[in-house]
XYZ file of C-alpha atoms in Angstrom:
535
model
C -43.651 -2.722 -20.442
C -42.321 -5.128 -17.569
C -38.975 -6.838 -17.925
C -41.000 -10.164 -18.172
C -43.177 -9.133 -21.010
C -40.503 -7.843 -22.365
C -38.634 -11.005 -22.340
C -41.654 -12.557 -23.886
C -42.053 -10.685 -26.573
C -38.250 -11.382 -27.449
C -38.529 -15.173 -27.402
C -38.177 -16.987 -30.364
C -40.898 -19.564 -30.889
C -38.999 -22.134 -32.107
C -36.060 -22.362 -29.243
C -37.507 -20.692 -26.733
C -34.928 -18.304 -25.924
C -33.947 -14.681 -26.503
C -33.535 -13.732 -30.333
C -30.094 -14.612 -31.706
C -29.531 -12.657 -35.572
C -33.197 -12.302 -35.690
C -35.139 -12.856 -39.308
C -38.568 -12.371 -40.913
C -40.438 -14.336 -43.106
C -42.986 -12.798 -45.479
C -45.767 -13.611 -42.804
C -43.706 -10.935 -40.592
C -42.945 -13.673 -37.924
C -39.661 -13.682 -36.308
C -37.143 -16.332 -35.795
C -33.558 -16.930 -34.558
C -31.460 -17.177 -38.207
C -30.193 -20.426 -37.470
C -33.495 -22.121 -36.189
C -35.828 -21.064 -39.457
C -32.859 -22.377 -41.522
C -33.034 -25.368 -39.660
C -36.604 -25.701 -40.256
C -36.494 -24.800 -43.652
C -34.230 -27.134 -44.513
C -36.405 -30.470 -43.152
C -39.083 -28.808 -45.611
C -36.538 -28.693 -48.244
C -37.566 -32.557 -48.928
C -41.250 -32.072 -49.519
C -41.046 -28.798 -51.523
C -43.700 -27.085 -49.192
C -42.575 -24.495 -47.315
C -44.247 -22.958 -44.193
C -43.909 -20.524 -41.610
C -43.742 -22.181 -38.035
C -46.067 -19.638 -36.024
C -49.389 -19.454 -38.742
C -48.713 -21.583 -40.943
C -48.974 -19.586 -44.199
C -47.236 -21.955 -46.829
C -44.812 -20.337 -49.544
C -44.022 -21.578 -53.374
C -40.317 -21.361 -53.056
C -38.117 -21.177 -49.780
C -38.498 -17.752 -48.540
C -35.926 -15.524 -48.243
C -34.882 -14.000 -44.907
C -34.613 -10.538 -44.120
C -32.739 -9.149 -41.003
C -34.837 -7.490 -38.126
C -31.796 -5.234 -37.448
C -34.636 -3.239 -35.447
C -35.064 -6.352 -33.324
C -31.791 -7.373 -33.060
C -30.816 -4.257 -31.125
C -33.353 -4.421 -28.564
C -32.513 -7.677 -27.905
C -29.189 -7.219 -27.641
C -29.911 -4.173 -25.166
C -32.390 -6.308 -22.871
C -29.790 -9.237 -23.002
C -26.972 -6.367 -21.813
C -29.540 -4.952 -18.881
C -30.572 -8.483 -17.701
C -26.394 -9.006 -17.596
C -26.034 -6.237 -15.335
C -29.112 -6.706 -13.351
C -27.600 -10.109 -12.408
C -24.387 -8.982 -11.795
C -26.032 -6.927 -9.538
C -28.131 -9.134 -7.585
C -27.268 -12.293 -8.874
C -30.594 -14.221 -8.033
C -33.026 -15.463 -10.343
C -36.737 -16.117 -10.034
C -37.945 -19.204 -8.617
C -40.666 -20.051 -10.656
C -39.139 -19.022 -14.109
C -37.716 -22.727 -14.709
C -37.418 -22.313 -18.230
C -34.869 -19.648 -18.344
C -33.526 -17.646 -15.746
C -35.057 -14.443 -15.128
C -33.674 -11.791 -12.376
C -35.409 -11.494 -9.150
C -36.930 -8.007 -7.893
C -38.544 -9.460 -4.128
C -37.908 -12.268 -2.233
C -40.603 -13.578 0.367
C -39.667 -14.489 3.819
C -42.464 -16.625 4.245
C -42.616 -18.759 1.101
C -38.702 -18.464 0.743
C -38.809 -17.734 -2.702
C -37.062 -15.195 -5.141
C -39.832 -13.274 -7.666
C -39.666 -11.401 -11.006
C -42.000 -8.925 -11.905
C -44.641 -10.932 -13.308
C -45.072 -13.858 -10.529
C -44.652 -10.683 -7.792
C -48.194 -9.528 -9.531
C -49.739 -12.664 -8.799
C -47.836 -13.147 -5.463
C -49.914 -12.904 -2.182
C -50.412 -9.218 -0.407
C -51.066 -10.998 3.238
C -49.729 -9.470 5.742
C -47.983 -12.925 6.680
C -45.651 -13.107 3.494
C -43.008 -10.369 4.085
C -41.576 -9.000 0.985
C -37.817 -8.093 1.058
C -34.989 -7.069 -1.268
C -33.870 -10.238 -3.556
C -31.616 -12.405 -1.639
C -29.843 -15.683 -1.974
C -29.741 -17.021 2.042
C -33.827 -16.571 2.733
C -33.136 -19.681 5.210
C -30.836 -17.693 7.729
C -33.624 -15.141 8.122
C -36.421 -17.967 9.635
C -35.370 -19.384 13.265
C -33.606 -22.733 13.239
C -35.766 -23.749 15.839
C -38.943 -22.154 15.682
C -38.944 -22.200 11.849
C -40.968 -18.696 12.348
C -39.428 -15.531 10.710
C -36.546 -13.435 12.886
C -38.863 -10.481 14.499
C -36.521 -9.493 17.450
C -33.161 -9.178 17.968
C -31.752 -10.660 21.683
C -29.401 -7.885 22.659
C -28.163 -10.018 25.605
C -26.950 -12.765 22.960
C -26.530 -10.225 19.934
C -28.494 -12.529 17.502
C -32.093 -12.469 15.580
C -34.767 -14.754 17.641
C -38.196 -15.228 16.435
C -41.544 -14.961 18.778
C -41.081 -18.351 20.358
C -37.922 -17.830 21.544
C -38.639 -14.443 23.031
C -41.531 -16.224 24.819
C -40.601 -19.844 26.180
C -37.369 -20.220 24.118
C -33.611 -20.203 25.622
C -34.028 -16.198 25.327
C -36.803 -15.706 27.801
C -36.426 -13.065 29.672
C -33.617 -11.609 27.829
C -33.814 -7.726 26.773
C -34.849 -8.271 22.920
C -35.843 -5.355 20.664
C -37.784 -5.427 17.371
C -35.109 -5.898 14.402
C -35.821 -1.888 12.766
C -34.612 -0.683 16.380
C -31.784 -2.846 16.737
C -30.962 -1.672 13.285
C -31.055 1.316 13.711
C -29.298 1.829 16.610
C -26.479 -0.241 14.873
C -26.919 2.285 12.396
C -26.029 4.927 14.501
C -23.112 3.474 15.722
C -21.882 2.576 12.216
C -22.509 6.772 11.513
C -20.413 7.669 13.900
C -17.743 5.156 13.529
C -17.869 6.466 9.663
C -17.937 9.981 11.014
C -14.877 9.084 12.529
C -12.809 6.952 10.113
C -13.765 9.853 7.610
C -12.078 12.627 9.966
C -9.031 10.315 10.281
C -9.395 9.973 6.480
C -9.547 13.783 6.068
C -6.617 13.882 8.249
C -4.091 11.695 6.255
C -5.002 13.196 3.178
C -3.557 16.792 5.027
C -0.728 14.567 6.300
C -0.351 13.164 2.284
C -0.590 16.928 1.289
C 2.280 18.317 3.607
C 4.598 15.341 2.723
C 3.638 15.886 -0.952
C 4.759 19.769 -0.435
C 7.700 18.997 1.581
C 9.053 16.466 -1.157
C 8.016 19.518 -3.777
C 10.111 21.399 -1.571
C 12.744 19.060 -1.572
C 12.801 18.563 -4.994
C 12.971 22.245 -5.765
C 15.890 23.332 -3.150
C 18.066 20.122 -4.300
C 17.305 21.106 -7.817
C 18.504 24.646 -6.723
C 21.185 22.988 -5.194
C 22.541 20.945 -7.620
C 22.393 23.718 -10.328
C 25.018 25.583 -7.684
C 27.126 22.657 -7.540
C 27.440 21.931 -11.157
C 27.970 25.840 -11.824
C 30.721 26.117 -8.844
C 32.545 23.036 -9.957
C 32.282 24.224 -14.105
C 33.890 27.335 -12.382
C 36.625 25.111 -10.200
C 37.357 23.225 -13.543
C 37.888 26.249 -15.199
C 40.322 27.817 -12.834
C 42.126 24.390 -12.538
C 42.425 24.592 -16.024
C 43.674 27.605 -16.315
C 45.764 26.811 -13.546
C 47.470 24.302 -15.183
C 48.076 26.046 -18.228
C 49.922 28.592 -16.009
C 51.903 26.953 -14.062
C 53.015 24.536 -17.068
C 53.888 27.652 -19.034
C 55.796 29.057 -16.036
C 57.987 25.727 -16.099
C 58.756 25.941 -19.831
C 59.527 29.600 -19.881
C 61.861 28.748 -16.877
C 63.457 25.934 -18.407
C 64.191 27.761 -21.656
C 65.703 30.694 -19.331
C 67.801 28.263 -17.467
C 68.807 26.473 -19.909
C 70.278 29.243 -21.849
C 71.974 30.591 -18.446
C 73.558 26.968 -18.357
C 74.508 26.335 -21.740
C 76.609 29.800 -21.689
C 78.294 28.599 -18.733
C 79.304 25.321 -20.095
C 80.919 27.608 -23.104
C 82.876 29.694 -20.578
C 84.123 26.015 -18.785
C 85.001 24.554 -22.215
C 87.072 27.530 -22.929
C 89.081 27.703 -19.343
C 89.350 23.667 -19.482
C 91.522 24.356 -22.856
C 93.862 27.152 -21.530
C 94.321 24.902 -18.575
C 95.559 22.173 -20.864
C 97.577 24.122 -22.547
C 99.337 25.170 -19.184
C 99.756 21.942 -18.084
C 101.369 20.782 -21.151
C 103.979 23.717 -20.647
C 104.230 23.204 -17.265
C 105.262 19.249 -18.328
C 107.681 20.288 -21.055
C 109.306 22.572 -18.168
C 109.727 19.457 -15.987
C 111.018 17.450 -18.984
C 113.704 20.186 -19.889
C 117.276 19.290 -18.757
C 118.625 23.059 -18.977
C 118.265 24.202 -15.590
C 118.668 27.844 -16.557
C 115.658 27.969 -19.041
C 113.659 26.398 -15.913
C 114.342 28.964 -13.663
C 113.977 31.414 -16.215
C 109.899 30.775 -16.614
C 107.354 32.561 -13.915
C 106.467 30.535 -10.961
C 104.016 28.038 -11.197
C 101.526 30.035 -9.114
C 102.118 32.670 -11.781
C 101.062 30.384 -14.253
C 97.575 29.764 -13.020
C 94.410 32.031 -13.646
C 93.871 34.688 -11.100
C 90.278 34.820 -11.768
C 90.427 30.914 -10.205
C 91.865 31.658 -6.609
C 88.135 32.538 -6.358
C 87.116 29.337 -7.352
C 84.498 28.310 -9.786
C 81.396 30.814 -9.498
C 79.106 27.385 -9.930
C 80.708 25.968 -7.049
C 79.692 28.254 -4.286
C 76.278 29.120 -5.754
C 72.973 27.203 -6.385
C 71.268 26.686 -9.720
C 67.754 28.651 -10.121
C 65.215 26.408 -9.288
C 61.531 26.619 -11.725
C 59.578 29.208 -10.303
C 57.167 27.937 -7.179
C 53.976 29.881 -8.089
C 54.018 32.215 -5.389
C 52.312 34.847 -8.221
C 49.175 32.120 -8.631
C 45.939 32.169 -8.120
C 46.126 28.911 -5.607
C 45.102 30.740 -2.467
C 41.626 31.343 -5.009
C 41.562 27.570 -5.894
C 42.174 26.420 -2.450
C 38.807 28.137 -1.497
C 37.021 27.496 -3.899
C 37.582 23.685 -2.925
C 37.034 24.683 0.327
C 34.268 26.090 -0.475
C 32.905 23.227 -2.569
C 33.287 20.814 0.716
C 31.211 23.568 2.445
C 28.132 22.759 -0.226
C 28.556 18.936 -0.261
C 27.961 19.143 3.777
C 25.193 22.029 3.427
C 23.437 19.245 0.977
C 23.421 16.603 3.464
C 22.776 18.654 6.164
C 20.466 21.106 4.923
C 17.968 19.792 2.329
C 16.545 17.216 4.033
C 16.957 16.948 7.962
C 16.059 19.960 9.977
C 18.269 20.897 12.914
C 17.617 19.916 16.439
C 14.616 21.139 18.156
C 15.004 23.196 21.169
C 12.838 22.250 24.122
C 12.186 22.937 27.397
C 10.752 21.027 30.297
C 7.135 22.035 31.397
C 7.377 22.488 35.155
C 3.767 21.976 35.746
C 3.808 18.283 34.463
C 7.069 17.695 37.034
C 6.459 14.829 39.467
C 7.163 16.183 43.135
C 10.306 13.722 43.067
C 11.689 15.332 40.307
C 14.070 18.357 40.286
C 14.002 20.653 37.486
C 16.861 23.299 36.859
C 16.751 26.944 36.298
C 17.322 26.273 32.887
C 14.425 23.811 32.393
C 16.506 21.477 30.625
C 17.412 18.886 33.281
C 15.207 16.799 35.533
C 17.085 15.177 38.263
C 15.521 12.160 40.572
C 15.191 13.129 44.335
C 13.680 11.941 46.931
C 12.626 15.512 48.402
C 9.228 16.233 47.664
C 8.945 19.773 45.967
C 5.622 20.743 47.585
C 4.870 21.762 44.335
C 0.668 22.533 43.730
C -1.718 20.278 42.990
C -2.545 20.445 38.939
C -5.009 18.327 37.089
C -1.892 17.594 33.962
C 1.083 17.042 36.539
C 1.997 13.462 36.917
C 1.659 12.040 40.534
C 2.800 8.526 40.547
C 5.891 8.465 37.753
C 9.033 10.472 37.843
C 7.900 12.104 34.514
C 8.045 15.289 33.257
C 6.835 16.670 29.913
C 8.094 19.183 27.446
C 6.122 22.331 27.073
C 6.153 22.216 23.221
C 4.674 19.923 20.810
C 4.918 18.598 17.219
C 1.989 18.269 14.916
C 4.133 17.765 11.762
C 7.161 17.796 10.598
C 11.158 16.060 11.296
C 12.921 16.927 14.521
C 15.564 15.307 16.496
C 16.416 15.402 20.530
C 19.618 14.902 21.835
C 19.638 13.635 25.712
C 22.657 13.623 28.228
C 22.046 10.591 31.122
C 23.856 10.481 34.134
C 24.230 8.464 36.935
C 23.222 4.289 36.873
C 19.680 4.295 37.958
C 16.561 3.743 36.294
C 15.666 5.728 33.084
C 13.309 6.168 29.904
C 13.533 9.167 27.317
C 10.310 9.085 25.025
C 7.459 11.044 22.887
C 3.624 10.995 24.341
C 0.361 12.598 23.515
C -0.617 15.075 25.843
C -3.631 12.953 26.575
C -2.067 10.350 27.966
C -2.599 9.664 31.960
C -1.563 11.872 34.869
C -2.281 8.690 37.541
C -2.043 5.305 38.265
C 0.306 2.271 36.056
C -0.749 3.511 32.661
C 0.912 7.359 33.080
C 4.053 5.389 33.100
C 5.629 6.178 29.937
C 5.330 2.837 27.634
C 2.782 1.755 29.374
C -0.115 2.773 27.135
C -0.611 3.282 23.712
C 0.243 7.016 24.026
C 3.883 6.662 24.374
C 7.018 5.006 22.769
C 9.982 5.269 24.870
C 13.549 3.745 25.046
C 13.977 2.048 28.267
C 16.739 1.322 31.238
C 15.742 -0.799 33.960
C 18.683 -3.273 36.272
C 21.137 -2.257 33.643
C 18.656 -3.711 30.941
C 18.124 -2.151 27.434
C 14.408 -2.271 25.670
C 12.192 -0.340 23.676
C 8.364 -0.131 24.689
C 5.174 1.032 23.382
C 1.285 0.198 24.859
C 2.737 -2.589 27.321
C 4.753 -4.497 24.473
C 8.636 -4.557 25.264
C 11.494 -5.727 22.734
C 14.795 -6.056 24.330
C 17.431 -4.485 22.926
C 20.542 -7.141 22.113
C 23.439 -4.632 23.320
C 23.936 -2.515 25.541
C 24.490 1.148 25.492
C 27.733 2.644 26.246
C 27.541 6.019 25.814
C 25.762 8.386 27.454
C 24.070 10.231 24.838
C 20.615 9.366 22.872
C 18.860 11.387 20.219
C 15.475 10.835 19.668
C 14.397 11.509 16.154
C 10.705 12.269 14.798
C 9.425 12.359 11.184
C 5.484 12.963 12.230
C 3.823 13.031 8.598
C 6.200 9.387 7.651
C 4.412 8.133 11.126
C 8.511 7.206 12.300
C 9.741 7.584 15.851
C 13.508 6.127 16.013
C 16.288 5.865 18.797
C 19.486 6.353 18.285
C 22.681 5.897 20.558
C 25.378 8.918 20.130
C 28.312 6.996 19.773
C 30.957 6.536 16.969
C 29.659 5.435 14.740
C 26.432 6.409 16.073
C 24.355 3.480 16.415
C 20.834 3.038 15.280
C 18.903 1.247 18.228
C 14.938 1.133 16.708
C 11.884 2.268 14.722
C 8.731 2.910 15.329
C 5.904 3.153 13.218
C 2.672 4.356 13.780
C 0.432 6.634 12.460
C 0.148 9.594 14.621
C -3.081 12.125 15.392
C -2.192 14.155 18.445
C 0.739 16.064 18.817
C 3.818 14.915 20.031
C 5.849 16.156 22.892
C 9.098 15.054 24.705
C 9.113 13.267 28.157
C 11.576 12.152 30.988
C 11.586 9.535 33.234
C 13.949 10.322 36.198
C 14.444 7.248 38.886
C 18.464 8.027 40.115
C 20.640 10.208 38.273
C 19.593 13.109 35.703
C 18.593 13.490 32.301
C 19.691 16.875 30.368
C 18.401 18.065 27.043
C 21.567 19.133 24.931
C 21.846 22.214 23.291
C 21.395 22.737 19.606
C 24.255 20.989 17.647
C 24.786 19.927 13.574
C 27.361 17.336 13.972
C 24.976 14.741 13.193
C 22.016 13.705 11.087
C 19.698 11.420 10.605
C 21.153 9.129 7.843
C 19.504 9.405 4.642
């Protein structure tokens, strides 16, 4: 059955609208709950009771019974006709009791339909049936008032006949509205085929940076499990360290205490026998009887020979606590060492890879630049180099470009400039121009460089140039790539190395160093891990 009938057959007679807690009377006639109450209780005052749609009269108020049958499908048609115009959202025209969703629209009569007035709509050729929609005006010419045949690709807009024929688009190239759309079409295809390969490309990029962080995540938890086991282990052995050394002391102190304390005995003794000798040697002095004076020994007799030597604590040194020579410290001292040696490796190592070694590719070399044997240096002359004519060498900027390139990954260039002329240091596509303005590097949305023009610092990328607010002093820039994170930053070696500026882009070709040589040189530094990018 139709969605209309449908609806029909749902109505209640009494309000008119879709059944709400449907009930039957005896005389199997359906109602909304609350409008046969309603009714029934205006026939309360008579006594004669009556069903609304026949008639039939009843004795006593009849009781209702729940169509619980009914009541579902009406709550089912009520959810579909929800959806449906959620969906579409527009409503037949000539349903003006209640609104009832639309399944064609006509161009011609600019009205929406529903099933049953699209049965009894006309099938001339003149009304033109289309899907339901809410803006029928915009498809008829504003002029003309005739229906949009032909689209004016001169203009890019819908025209009717009229216009096509004495309008203000005479003599333009038109084409029916089918071919225009479906050459649109086309386009649209291949602009999806396009943004779904870029798509299908970020999701790899999304995938590599998911397994590097995995990575990551693993080798610092590997990592940290080392570091908490070597310093468990340096705890330990300081520990036990301690312990030593603190016995050591005690055991030493005992020892020389002892040593001490049967010294001070041995003092305490000879300090009494020399009192008593000086008390003789006073009574001698006192004495008035010269014989009995020169009858005692001489008063170098009377001292202790074991003295002319001197007190044995005089002329020595007391034993000092014992200095550890027999401790593990050399151990200790490495393992520290050691320990210093992991907290660098985790900065260094987990996260930043070391610098990428490059080389120059000859074959790009403008004939104005020199390139040494090593291929590392490209120095501005103004020799020509004769060198041969090649489709990818660049013939009107002193550029040259690396022979390797980066598709993924994080890798950092460090760059030696000499002399005061005119330089740029930057990462391109190998697509981008060989001739003419836009080869020059920052020029064209293929290449971000870092800039030095009449002593002037800036940063430039498809034409667009920020200045940079200092100057550079040194000498030295690294150029530092994390492809998959889309981040190209310049940095100026310096101390502190200086952090000059970011770009971000999203890359999809790979990457590969390039030189700009006016005056001067430009060399590409050796591999070195003094430095990394800070995290």
């Amino acid at each position: 059955m139709a969605s209309a009938d449908l609806r029909d057959e749902l109505l209640c007679s009494i309000c008119l609208s879709i059944f709400k807690d449907p009930v039957m009377l005896r005389s199997e006639h359906n109602f909304c709950r609350v409008c046969i109450g309603r009714v029934l209780d205006t026939q309360d005052e008579s006594g004669v009771y009556s069903c609304p749609e026949c008639r039939e009269e009843f004795q006593q108020r009849p009781a209702l019974m729940r169509n619980i049958n009914l009541h579902n499908v009406a709550e089912r048609f009520l959810i579909t006709q929800q959806e449906h115009e959620e969906i579409t959202g527009i409503c037949c025209t000539y349903c003006v009791d209640s609104p009832v969703p639309a399944v064609r629209s006509c161009l011609r009569c600019e009205a929406s339909l529903c099933d049953k007035h699209l049965r009894v709509h006309s099938k001339s050729p003149e009304h033109v049936l289309s899907d339901p929609s809410t803006s029928l005006e915009k498809r008829k010419c504003s002029v003309h008032k005739k229906n949009l045949e032909y689209y004016c690709t001169e203009d890019a807009a819908g025209i009717c006949v009229s216009c096509s024929l004495g309008g203000e688009h005479r003599g333009h190239r038109v084409e029916m509205l089918d071919e225009a759309s479906e050459k649109k079409k086309k386009k649209l295809r291949h602009a999806l085929q396009e943004l779904e390969t870029k798509r299908e490309k970020s999701e790899e990029r999304v995938q590599r940076l998911e397994e590097r962080r995995r990575k990551a995540q693993g080798k610092a938890a590997g990592e940290a499990e080392r570091v908490a086991a070597l310093c468990t282990d340096i705890r330990r052995r300081v520990d036990n360290l301690e312990k030593k050394v603190l016995s050591e002391i005690s055991r030493q102190e005992k020892e020389e205490s002892l040593s001490l304390s049967a010294r001070i005995h041995q003092l305490e003794i000879k300090k009494d026998e020399l009192s008593r000798k000086m008390r003789h040697i006073e009574e001698l002095c006192n004495m008035r009887d010269p014989l009995t004076v020169l009858q005692e020994p001489d008063t170098g007799d009377l001292c202790d020979p074991e003295e002319e030597g001197g007190d044995e604590d005089t002329g020595g040194h007391d034993k000092q606590p014992h200095d550890g020579d027999d401790l593990n410290v050399a151990v200790i001292s490495h393992t520290l060492h050691t320990l210093c040696e992991v907290i660098s490796g985790i900065r260094s190592g987990i996260y930043v890879e070391g610098p990428a070694d490059i080389l120059l590719d000859v074959t790009t070399a403008h004939n104005n630049l020199l390139i040494s044997d090593d291929i590392k240096t490209a120095t501005g002359t103004k020799e020509n180099q004769k060198r041969p004519e090649r489709a990818e060498r660049f013939q009107d900027c002193n550029q040259v470009m690396s022979r390797r390139g980066f598709i993924s990954g994080r890798h950092y260039w460090d760059m030696e400039i000499s002399g005061s002329g005119d330089w740029s240091v930057a990462l391109c596509y190998p697509s981008i121009d060989r001739r003419g303005r836009q080869s020059l590097i920052g020029y064209n949305n293929k290449s971000w460089c870092l800039w030095r023009s009449n002593n002037q610092y800036s940063v430039r990328h498809d034409s667009e140039v920020i200045r940079l607010p200092h100057k550079i002093s040194s000498y030295r820039v690294r150029i530092y790539l994390d492809y998959e994170a889309g981040q190209l930053s310049f940095y100026e070696l310096c101390d502190p190395i200086r952090h000059l500026h970011t770009f971000t882009a999203t890359f999809f070709e790979p990457l590969h160093a390039v030189l700009y040589v006016y005056e001067g040189s430009i060399k590409i530094l050796g591999r070195r891990s003094s430095w990394v990018k800070p995290l």
